[in-house]
Amino acid sequence: MTDTAELSLAGKNSEYPVLSGTVGPDVVDIRKLYGATGAFTYDPGFTSTASCRSALTYIDGDEGVLLHRGYPIGELAEQSSFMEVAYLLLNGELPSADELGKFETTITRHTMLHEQLATFYRGFRRDAHPMAVMCGVVGALSAFYHDSTDIHDPQQRMIASHRLIAKMPTIAAMAYKYSVGQPFLYPDNSLSYTGNFLRMTFGVPAEQYEVHPAVEKAMDRIFILHADHEQNASTSTVRLAGSSGANPFACIAAGIACLWGPAHGGANEAALNMLHEIGTPDRIPEFIARAKDKNDPFRLMGFGHRVYKNYDPRATVMQKTVREVFDALKVSDPVFETALRLEEIALNDSYFVEKKLFPNVDFYSGVILSAIGFPTSMFTALFALARTVGWVAQWNEMITDPDQKIGRPRQLYTGPTQRSYVPMSKR
Ligand code: SDX
């Protein structure tokens, strides 16, 4: 027996089925609401709206739970690898050793870019933001692979998915190399996915590059933490673009564009810039006051979340990883102390407690990435590199969803009612 939800509107009653998932909130299926009532629902920002069914990622924001295909992010971060999490998100189950080996080989064999793509970089100013470069180059990929754009052919969808996952590290590393005026390095198939990325980013043709194991492990874990996150803004962008049947590479470019915003993936860059602006802990109260001031647009970057009303479980792992990287590299950074102090002060301030504003994935990531050697401008590009796995998995799930149709929201119209054109002579 399916539960139903009743709606009484303009003296008319209508009923809608209530659907239950395996876990999490039920949904009211309102697909027939407009036909039954002539009214739309109104939910700017989709704060109470489920846009799709999905089996990929589950978040319990009140409990601070994040599961990928049922596996807790903390266990995956500690025991898995980014390639294994990519396989899990794409295929639904953890791979056998043989399945993982085959998957890694497939991805490795697609890490090279078409040689023509390197010329796209030359069109950018050297000081172009890496996210601008990523948008442009990933969008350009849609002009190169005409053998994998029939999105209704599972084989073509999978080859496009593998190409995207495989080429993002190469594209991101080339964006960094271009910005510092160093030559591009080709992928090295003898290295791991993450080791290959580190070498393409920090290696130079003039000498052998040794991947630091602790850095490789930390980077791989950071990729895992960023892999997927339910129907966030950039994933919803990829799904909406894909719902029209658009080229998969163009859909991922749309996701990159959305992720760039400081309210979303751009927050990791903004958070480290904020911590540097704060400088020393004695200036924290000034910034806390600004964050609470309704007349000041300033927000604590790396704090708050649409879904998490508890500590973001990814931030917990990220903070632990800061200490591991600092120990491994024998470095320290006073900005980490400032971040820890800021968190402590904010989490004891009634404004943040009442609004349930906790550190999110972006609060500590910049401290680690900076210690590894990335410039702040590369932080969101790294987020895009990792989130491509989630975007691609969500895109595949959307295309194979029998409920799926082109996304086309409606509106509450507040403009003028119909009126006649006024000739210039009469204005
Ligand atoms: C990511 O969706 C995802 O899953 C995203 C992500 C992923 O993995 O894909 O997790 C990645 O984007 C993490 C979030 C990164 N963004 C930031 O760190 C930027 C700072 N955070 C805020 O801009 C904000 O918290 C959002 C955008 C993250 C969430 O905003 P919401 O859900 O729309 O909440 P809101 O803006 O309505 O805020 C609720 C209240 C408001 O006050 P009131 O109007 O109720 O008085 O909390 C306040 C806000 O002013 N508030 C903050 C704040 N965040 C919210 N006040 C100060 N500092 C902040 N950071």
Tab-separated table of N, CA and C in Angstrom, residues 48 170 281 295 297 421:
chain	number	residue	atom	x	y	z
A	48	SER	N	13.808	21.725	-1.277
A	48	SER	CA	12.939	20.600	-0.857
A	48	SER	C	12.579	19.719	-2.035
A	170	THR	N	45.571	14.994	-17.085
A	170	THR	CA	46.471	15.530	-18.112
A	170	THR	C	46.104	16.973	-18.421
A	281	PRO	N	45.670	34.655	14.269
A	281	PRO	CA	44.448	34.368	15.047
A	281	PRO	C	43.839	35.593	15.737
A	295	ASN	N	24.613	43.061	6.842
A	295	ASN	CA	24.884	44.099	5.835
A	295	ASN	C	26.226	43.879	5.123
A	297	PRO	N	28.354	41.300	2.833
A	297	PRO	CA	28.213	40.077	2.018
A	297	PRO	C	29.256	39.006	2.363
A	421	TYR	N	2.252	47.154	-28.426
A	421	TYR	CA	3.498	47.855	-28.742
A	421	TYR	C	3.239	49.350	-28.886
